[in-house]
CSV table of C-alpha atoms in Angstrom, one decimal:
chain,number,residue,atom,x,y,z
U,87,MET,CA,13.3,36.2,5.9
U,88,ALA,CA,10.5,37.8,7.9
U,89,ALA,CA,9.4,39.9,4.9
U,90,ASP,CA,9.3,36.9,2.6
U,91,LEU,CA,7.4,34.9,5.3
U,92,ALA,CA,4.9,37.7,5.7
U,93,GLU,CA,4.2,37.8,2.0
U,94,GLU,CA,3.7,34.0,1.7
U,95,ILE,CA,1.4,34.0,4.8
U,96,LYS,CA,-0.6,36.9,3.3
U,97,THR,CA,-1.1,34.8,0.1
U,98,LEU,CA,-2.1,31.7,2.1
U,99,ASP,CA,-4.5,33.7,4.2
U,100,SER,CA,-6.2,35.1,1.1
U,101,THR,CA,-6.4,31.6,-0.5
U,102,LEU,CA,-7.9,30.1,2.7
U,103,ALA,CA,-10.4,32.9,3.0
U,104,GLY,CA,-11.5,32.2,-0.5
U,105,ILE,CA,-11.9,28.5,0.4
U,106,GLU,CA,-13.9,29.4,3.5
U,107,THR,CA,-16.2,31.6,1.3
U,108,VAL,CA,-16.7,28.9,-1.3
U,109,LEU,CA,-17.4,26.1,1.2
U,110,ASP,CA,-19.6,28.4,3.4
U,111,LEU,CA,-18.8,27.0,6.8
U,112,GLU,CA,-22.0,28.2,8.4
U,113,SER,CA,-24.0,26.5,5.7
U,114,LEU,CA,-22.0,23.3,6.2
U,115,ARG,CA,-22.6,23.4,9.9
U,116,ARG,CA,-26.4,23.7,9.3
U,117,ARG,CA,-26.2,20.8,6.9
U,118,ALA,CA,-24.3,18.7,9.4
U,119,ALA,CA,-26.9,19.4,12.0
U,120,ASP,CA,-29.7,18.4,9.6
U,121,LEU,CA,-27.9,15.2,8.7
U,122,GLU,CA,-27.3,14.4,12.4
U,123,ARG,CA,-31.0,14.7,13.1
U,124,GLU,CA,-31.7,12.4,10.1
U,125,ALA,CA,-29.1,9.9,11.4
U,126,THR,CA,-30.9,9.7,14.7
U,127,ASP,CA,-34.2,8.7,13.1
U,128,PRO,CA,-35.0,5.2,14.5
U,129,ASP,CA,-36.6,4.2,11.2
U,130,LEU,CA,-33.5,5.2,9.1
U,131,TRP,CA,-31.8,1.8,9.2
U,132,SER,CA,-34.9,0.0,7.8
U,133,ASP,CA,-33.5,1.3,4.5
U,134,GLN,CA,-29.9,0.3,4.4
U,135,SER,CA,-29.1,2.2,1.2
U,136,ARG,CA,-30.5,5.4,2.5
U,137,ALA,CA,-28.9,5.0,5.9
U,138,GLN,CA,-25.5,4.5,4.4
U,139,GLY,CA,-26.0,7.5,2.1
U,140,VAL,CA,-26.9,9.7,5.1
U,141,THR,CA,-23.9,8.6,7.2
U,142,ARG,CA,-21.5,9.0,4.3
U,143,ARG,CA,-22.7,12.5,3.6
U,144,LEU,CA,-22.5,13.4,7.3
U,145,SER,CA,-19.0,12.1,7.5
U,146,SER,CA,-18.0,14.1,4.4
U,147,VAL,CA,-19.5,17.3,5.7
U,148,ARG,CA,-17.9,16.9,9.1
U,149,GLY,CA,-14.6,16.2,7.4
U,150,ASP,CA,-14.8,19.4,5.3
U,151,ILE,CA,-15.6,21.5,8.4
U,152,ALA,CA,-12.7,19.9,10.4
U,153,ARG,CA,-10.2,20.3,7.6
U,154,VAL,CA,-11.0,24.0,7.2
U,155,GLU,CA,-11.0,24.7,10.9
U,156,ALA,CA,-7.7,22.9,11.4
U,157,LEU,CA,-6.0,24.8,8.5
U,158,ARG,CA,-7.3,28.1,9.9
U,159,ARG,CA,-5.8,27.3,13.4
U,160,ARG,CA,-2.5,26.4,11.9
U,161,LEU,CA,-2.3,29.5,9.8
U,162,ASP,CA,-3.4,31.7,12.7
U,163,ASP,CA,-0.6,30.2,14.9
U,164,ILE,CA,1.9,31.3,12.2
U,165,ILE,CA,0.4,34.8,12.0
U,166,THR,CA,0.6,35.1,15.8
U,167,ALA,CA,4.3,34.1,15.6
U,168,LEU,CA,4.9,36.8,12.9
U,169,ASP,CA,3.1,39.4,15.0
U,170,LEU,CA,5.2,38.6,18.1
U,171,ALA,CA,8.4,38.7,16.0
U,172,ASP,CA,9.8,35.8,18.0
U,173,GLU,CA,12.8,34.4,16.1
U,174,ASP,CA,12.3,30.9,17.5
U,175,LEU,CA,8.6,30.8,16.6
U,176,LEU,CA,9.3,32.3,13.2
U,177,ALA,CA,11.9,29.6,12.5
U,178,GLU,CA,9.4,26.9,13.5
U,179,ALA,CA,6.7,28.5,11.3
U,180,ALA,CA,9.1,28.6,8.3
U,181,VAL,CA,9.6,24.8,8.7
U,182,GLY,CA,5.9,24.1,8.8
U,183,LEU,CA,4.9,26.5,6.1
U,184,PRO,CA,5.5,24.3,3.0
U,185,LYS,CA,3.3,21.5,4.4
U,186,LEU,CA,0.6,24.0,5.3
U,187,ALA,CA,0.8,25.5,1.8
U,188,ARG,CA,0.4,22.0,0.2
U,189,ASP,CA,-2.6,21.2,2.5
U,190,ILE,CA,-4.3,24.5,1.6
U,191,SER,CA,-3.7,23.9,-2.1
U,192,THR,CA,-5.2,20.4,-1.8
U,193,LEU,CA,-8.3,21.8,-0.2
U,194,GLU,CA,-8.5,24.5,-2.8
U,195,VAL,CA,-8.6,21.8,-5.5
U,196,ARG,CA,-11.4,20.1,-3.6
U,197,THR,CA,-13.5,23.3,-3.9
U,198,LEU,CA,-13.2,23.0,-7.7
U,199,LEU,CA,-15.1,19.8,-7.8
U,200,SER,CA,-18.6,20.9,-8.6
U,201,GLY,CA,-19.7,18.4,-11.3
U,202,GLU,CA,-23.0,16.6,-11.2
U,203,TYR,CA,-21.4,13.3,-10.0
U,204,ASP,CA,-18.2,14.6,-8.5
U,205,GLU,CA,-19.3,13.7,-4.9
U,206,ARG,CA,-19.7,10.1,-5.8
U,207,ASP,CA,-17.5,7.1,-5.2
U,208,ALA,CA,-15.5,6.1,-8.3
U,209,ILE,CA,-15.6,2.8,-10.2
U,210,ILE,CA,-12.5,2.2,-12.2
U,211,GLN,CA,-11.9,-0.4,-14.9
U,212,LEU,CA,-8.4,-1.1,-16.2
U,213,SER,CA,-7.9,-2.9,-19.6
U,214,ALA,CA,-4.6,-4.1,-21.1
U,215,GLY,CA,-4.0,-2.6,-24.5
U,216,ALA,CA,-1.2,-3.0,-27.1
U,217,GLY,CA,2.0,-4.5,-25.8
U,218,GLY,CA,1.3,-8.2,-25.2
U,219,VAL,CA,2.4,-9.6,-21.9
U,220,ASP,CA,4.0,-6.2,-21.0
U,221,ALA,CA,0.6,-4.5,-21.3
U,222,ALA,CA,-0.9,-7.1,-19.0
U,223,ASP,CA,1.9,-6.5,-16.5
U,224,TRP,CA,1.4,-2.8,-16.9
U,225,THR,CA,-2.3,-3.2,-16.1
U,226,ALA,CA,-1.4,-5.0,-12.9
U,227,MET,CA,1.0,-2.2,-12.0
U,228,LEU,CA,-1.7,0.4,-12.5
U,229,LEU,CA,-4.1,-1.5,-10.2
U,230,ARG,CA,-1.4,-1.5,-7.5
U,231,MET,CA,-0.7,2.2,-8.1
U,232,TYR,CA,-4.4,3.2,-7.6
U,233,LEU,CA,-4.9,0.9,-4.6
U,234,ARG,CA,-1.7,2.3,-3.0
U,235,TRP,CA,-3.0,5.8,-3.6
U,236,ALA,CA,-6.3,5.0,-1.8
U,237,GLU,CA,-4.3,3.4,1.0
U,238,ARG,CA,-2.1,6.5,1.4
U,239,HIS,CA,-5.3,8.5,2.0
U,240,GLY,CA,-7.1,6.1,4.1
U,241,TYR,CA,-9.8,5.6,1.5
U,242,GLY,CA,-11.8,2.4,1.1
U,243,ALA,CA,-11.1,0.3,-2.0
U,244,GLU,CA,-12.8,-2.9,-3.2
U,245,VAL,CA,-11.7,-5.0,-6.1
U,246,PHE,CA,-14.7,-6.6,-7.9
U,247,ASP,CA,-13.0,-8.6,-10.6
U,248,THR,CA,-9.6,-9.3,-12.1
U,249,SER,CA,-9.0,-11.3,-15.3
U,250,GLU,CA,-5.5,-12.8,-15.2
U,251,ALA,CA,-3.4,-12.9,-18.4
U,252,GLU,CA,-1.9,-16.2,-19.4
U,253,GLU,CA,1.8,-15.4,-18.8
U,254,ALA,CA,1.7,-12.5,-16.3
U,255,GLY,CA,-0.3,-9.6,-15.2
U,256,LEU,CA,-4.0,-8.8,-15.9
U,257,LYS,CA,-6.1,-8.5,-18.9
U,258,SER,CA,-8.5,-6.3,-16.9
U,259,ALA,CA,-9.6,-5.3,-13.4
U,260,THR,CA,-12.6,-3.5,-12.0
U,261,PHE,CA,-12.5,-1.8,-8.5
U,262,GLN,CA,-14.2,0.9,-6.5
U,263,ILE,CA,-12.7,3.7,-4.5
U,264,ARG,CA,-14.9,4.8,-1.6
U,265,ALA,CA,-14.2,8.3,-0.6
U,266,PRO,CA,-15.9,11.7,-0.6
U,267,TYR,CA,-15.5,13.2,-4.1
U,268,ALA,CA,-13.6,10.1,-5.4
U,269,TYR,CA,-15.1,10.4,-8.9
U,270,GLY,CA,-14.5,14.1,-9.2
U,271,THR,CA,-10.9,13.6,-8.0
U,272,LEU,CA,-10.1,10.6,-10.3
U,273,ARG,CA,-12.2,11.2,-13.4
U,274,SER,CA,-9.3,12.9,-15.3
U,275,GLU,CA,-7.3,9.6,-14.9
U,276,HIS,CA,-9.7,8.3,-17.6
U,277,GLY,CA,-7.7,7.6,-20.8
U,278,VAL,CA,-4.7,5.7,-22.1
U,279,HIS,CA,-1.6,5.3,-20.0
U,280,ARG,CA,1.7,4.5,-21.7
U,281,LEU,CA,4.7,2.7,-20.2
U,282,VAL,CA,8.2,2.6,-21.7
U,283,ARG,CA,10.7,0.3,-20.1
U,284,ILE,CA,13.1,-2.6,-20.6
U,285,SER,CA,10.8,-5.6,-20.8
U,286,PRO,CA,11.4,-8.1,-18.0
U,287,PHE,CA,9.8,-10.7,-20.3
U,288,ASP,CA,12.3,-10.2,-23.2
U,289,ASN,CA,15.4,-12.3,-22.9
U,290,GLN,CA,17.2,-9.8,-25.2
U,291,ASN,CA,16.5,-6.9,-22.8
U,292,ARG,CA,14.9,-4.8,-25.4
U,293,ARG,CA,12.9,-1.7,-24.7
U,294,GLN,CA,9.1,-2.2,-24.9
U,295,THR,CA,6.2,0.2,-25.1
U,296,SER,CA,2.9,-0.9,-23.7
U,297,PHE,CA,-0.5,0.6,-23.1
U,298,ALA,CA,-3.4,0.3,-20.7
U,299,GLY,CA,-6.8,1.9,-20.7
U,300,VAL,CA,-8.3,3.5,-17.5
U,301,GLU,CA,-12.1,4.0,-17.5
U,302,VAL,CA,-13.6,6.0,-14.6
U,303,THR,CA,-17.3,6.1,-13.9
U,304,PRO,CA,-19.3,7.5,-10.9
U,305,ALA,CA,-20.9,4.9,-8.6
U,306,VAL,CA,-24.7,4.8,-8.9
U,307,GLU,CA,-27.1,5.9,-6.2
U,308,GLN,CA,-30.7,5.0,-5.6
U,309,ALA,CA,-31.9,8.3,-7.1
U,310,ASP,CA,-30.3,7.6,-10.5
U,311,HIS,CA,-33.1,5.4,-11.8
U,312,VAL,CA,-31.2,3.6,-14.6
U,313,GLU,CA,-33.9,1.3,-15.9
U,314,ILE,CA,-32.7,-2.2,-16.8
U,315,ASP,CA,-35.1,-4.7,-18.2
U,316,ASP,CA,-34.2,-8.3,-17.1
U,317,LYS,CA,-35.1,-9.5,-20.6
U,318,GLU,CA,-32.1,-7.5,-21.8
U,319,LEU,CA,-29.6,-9.3,-19.6
U,320,ARG,CA,-27.7,-12.5,-20.1
U,321,ILE,CA,-26.4,-13.8,-16.8
U,322,ASP,CA,-23.7,-16.5,-16.8
U,323,ILE,CA,-22.5,-18.3,-13.6
U,324,PHE,CA,-19.1,-19.8,-13.5
U,325,ARG,CA,-16.4,-20.9,-11.1
U,326,SER,CA,-14.1,-18.2,-9.8
U,327,SER,CA,-10.5,-18.2,-10.9
U,328,GLY,CA,-7.3,-16.8,-9.6
U,329,PRO,CA,-6.1,-16.3,-6.0
U,330,GLY,CA,-8.8,-16.4,-3.3
U,331,GLY,CA,-10.1,-18.3,-0.4
U,332,GLN,CA,-11.0,-22.0,-0.5
U,333,GLY,CA,-14.7,-21.4,-1.0
U,334,VAL,CA,-14.1,-18.8,-3.7
U,335,ASN,CA,-12.4,-21.3,-6.0
U,336,THR,CA,-14.5,-24.4,-5.4
U,337,THR,CA,-18.1,-23.0,-6.0
U,338,ASP,CA,-19.9,-21.6,-9.1
U,339,SER,CA,-20.2,-18.2,-7.5
U,340,ALA,CA,-18.7,-15.9,-10.1
U,341,VAL,CA,-21.2,-13.9,-12.2
U,342,ARG,CA,-20.9,-12.4,-15.7
U,343,ILE,CA,-23.7,-10.0,-16.8
U,344,THR,CA,-24.1,-9.0,-20.5
U,345,HIS,CA,-26.4,-6.1,-21.3
U,346,LEU,CA,-27.6,-7.1,-24.7
U,347,PRO,CA,-28.6,-3.7,-26.2
U,348,THR,CA,-25.2,-2.1,-25.5
U,349,ASN,CA,-23.1,-5.3,-25.3
U,350,ILE,CA,-21.6,-4.0,-22.0
U,351,VAL,CA,-20.2,-6.9,-20.0
U,352,VAL,CA,-19.4,-6.9,-16.3
U,353,THR,CA,-18.0,-9.6,-14.1
U,354,CYS,CA,-17.7,-10.0,-10.4
U,355,GLN,CA,-16.0,-12.9,-8.6
U,356,ASN,CA,-14.6,-11.3,-5.5
U,357,GLU,CA,-17.3,-12.5,-3.1
U,358,ARG,CA,-18.0,-16.1,-1.9
U,359,SER,CA,-21.8,-15.7,-2.5
U,360,GLN,CA,-23.3,-15.8,-6.0
U,361,LEU,CA,-25.9,-13.4,-4.8
U,362,GLN,CA,-23.3,-10.9,-3.6
U,363,ASN,CA,-21.4,-11.2,-6.8
U,364,LYS,CA,-24.6,-10.6,-8.8
U,365,ALA,CA,-25.5,-7.5,-6.7
U,366,ALA,CA,-22.0,-6.1,-7.2
U,367,ALA,CA,-22.0,-6.8,-10.9
U,368,MET,CA,-25.4,-5.1,-11.3
U,369,MET,CA,-24.1,-2.0,-9.4
U,370,VAL,CA,-21.1,-1.8,-11.9
U,371,LEU,CA,-23.5,-2.3,-14.8
U,372,GLN,CA,-25.7,0.5,-13.5
U,373,ALA,CA,-22.7,2.8,-13.2
U,374,LYS,CA,-21.6,2.1,-16.8
U,375,LEU,CA,-25.1,2.7,-18.2
U,376,LEU,CA,-25.3,5.9,-16.2
U,377,GLU,CA,-22.0,7.1,-17.6
U,378,ARG,CA,-23.1,6.1,-21.1
U,379,ARG,CA,-26.3,8.2,-20.7
U,380,ARG,CA,-24.2,11.1,-19.4
U,381,VAL,CA,-21.8,10.9,-22.4
U,382,GLU,CA,-24.7,10.7,-24.9
U,383,GLU,CA,-26.5,13.7,-23.3
U,384,ALA,CA,-23.2,15.7,-23.4
U,385,ALA,CA,-22.6,14.8,-27.1
U,386,GLU,CA,-26.2,15.7,-28.0
U,387,LYS,CA,-25.8,19.1,-26.2
U,388,GLN,CA,-22.5,19.7,-28.1
U,389,ARG,CA,-24.2,18.8,-31.4
U,390,LEU,CA,-27.1,21.2,-30.7
U,391,THR,CA,-24.9,24.1,-29.5
U,392,GLY,CA,-22.2,23.5,-32.2
U,393,GLY,CA,-19.6,22.9,-29.5
U,394,PRO,CA,-16.4,21.0,-30.2
U,395,GLN,CA,-16.5,17.2,-30.1
U,396,ASP,CA,-14.3,15.5,-27.6
U,397,VAL,CA,-11.6,14.1,-29.8
U,398,SER,CA,-9.3,13.2,-26.8
U,399,PHE,CA,-11.4,10.3,-25.5
U,400,GLY,CA,-9.3,7.2,-25.2
U,401,SER,CA,-6.1,9.1,-26.3
U,402,GLN,CA,-2.8,8.9,-24.5
U,403,ILE,CA,-2.8,11.1,-21.5
U,404,ARG,CA,0.3,10.2,-19.5
U,405,ASN,CA,3.7,8.7,-20.2
U,406,TYR,CA,5.6,6.6,-17.7
U,407,VAL,CA,9.2,6.2,-18.9
U,408,LEU,CA,11.5,3.9,-17.0
U,409,HIS,CA,14.2,3.6,-19.7
U,410,PRO,CA,16.4,5.2,-21.0
U,411,TYR,CA,15.6,7.8,-18.4
U,412,GLN,CA,13.2,8.1,-15.5
U,413,MET,CA,10.2,10.3,-16.0
U,414,VAL,CA,6.4,10.4,-15.6
U,415,LYS,CA,4.8,13.2,-17.6
U,416,ASP,CA,1.1,14.2,-18.1
U,417,LEU,CA,0.6,15.4,-21.6
U,418,ARG,CA,-2.3,17.7,-20.7
U,419,THR,CA,-1.0,19.6,-17.7
U,420,GLU,CA,2.8,19.2,-18.4
U,421,VAL,CA,3.3,18.1,-14.8
U,422,GLU,CA,6.3,15.8,-14.7
U,423,THR,CA,8.6,14.1,-12.2
U,424,SER,CA,11.6,11.8,-12.3
U,425,GLY,CA,10.4,10.0,-9.1
U,426,THR,CA,8.9,7.1,-11.0
U,427,GLY,CA,9.1,4.7,-8.1
U,428,ALA,CA,7.1,7.0,-5.9
U,429,VAL,CA,4.4,7.5,-8.6
U,430,LEU,CA,4.0,3.8,-9.2
U,431,ASP,CA,3.7,3.4,-5.4
U,432,GLY,CA,0.7,5.7,-5.4
U,433,ASP,CA,2.2,9.1,-5.0
U,434,ILE,CA,0.0,10.7,-7.8
U,435,ASP,CA,-1.5,13.7,-6.0
U,436,ASP,CA,0.5,16.3,-7.9
U,437,PHE,CA,-0.9,14.9,-11.1
U,438,ILE,CA,-4.4,14.6,-9.9
U,439,ASP,CA,-4.5,18.2,-8.4
U,440,ALA,CA,-3.1,19.6,-11.7
U,441,GLU,CA,-5.7,17.6,-13.7
U,442,VAL,CA,-8.6,19.0,-11.6
U,443,ARG,CA,-7.3,22.6,-12.2
U,444,TRP,CA,-6.8,21.9,-15.9
U,445,ARG,CA,-10.2,20.4,-16.3
U,446,ARG,CA,-11.9,23.3,-14.5
U,447,THR,CA,-10.1,25.8,-16.7
U,448,ASN,CA,-11.0,23.9,-19.9
U,449,GLU,CA,-14.6,23.4,-18.9
U,450,GLY,CA,-14.9,27.0,-18.0
U,451,ALA,CA,-13.6,28.0,-21.4
U,452,SER,CA,-15.9,25.7,-23.3
């Protein structure tokens, strides 16, 4: 047991040392000190957007430092127990080792997020696809899954808009996950998600296959400079629908913005104020235009370099099978589980971690 434990600890120590090198703790501490000085500037809060950006970056850097230091302390405690050859301490270390290994693996995945927008918050839009009422219900299930995932991690989440289907479920939903590296973490969720189950809406209890699309874009920041001409916008004001507070459903506060050159349409009806809804809708529109620009630039680069075209965009990436057997399987990483209930309740970290590693490997090979 001690020999196996020693070998596993040696591997974890090597992995953690690599993480410490990549993150560069001393550089992170200097960056934290710079951000702390910036945060104490009395003029900072005259610019709310800049102030929020500074505090968010400071919180992220402090979090990275704290996570690495905590993992190092936990690993050093186990190394000490091994050096002392104390049977009780070794038994305790063996119990705690699997969780430590998972935590180190999770942080290792975080070091793989180095894309241009990976640090950003994520804006996610869900859309019901083929499958009728089951697809609308599936879209609502996916919304719950992602919100539960955010809740499990203590991340902020805000739903901007939901469009309810006539019988059940949702035609679409737009929401934001506020967390360090939310976009980098979630962007491989982008694609088509397929559900197979006995339809609760079929009185003959037949099996139904339904689809929902997941679109993930990075939240915009002040420095992005996505120019939008007011003349290119059509803004419609209407009464909010669906569940909500008394004021939400009795005033014309919901806002729909159509960007005429691209025909991109965004809606926000979550807030009581028309001005707040318009601001949120403009933020989502900016994010969509930024992502459109990024995709166009990447396509042009591939055309000029002769690189392969992305033929997987919008294709099925994951199957969720609830009948005749229980399984969720990602078609890119081959990660699978029979714990469908846990997955639909937000336990999707194994899929996300594998996706980040898969994406890094494929991007590195391209």
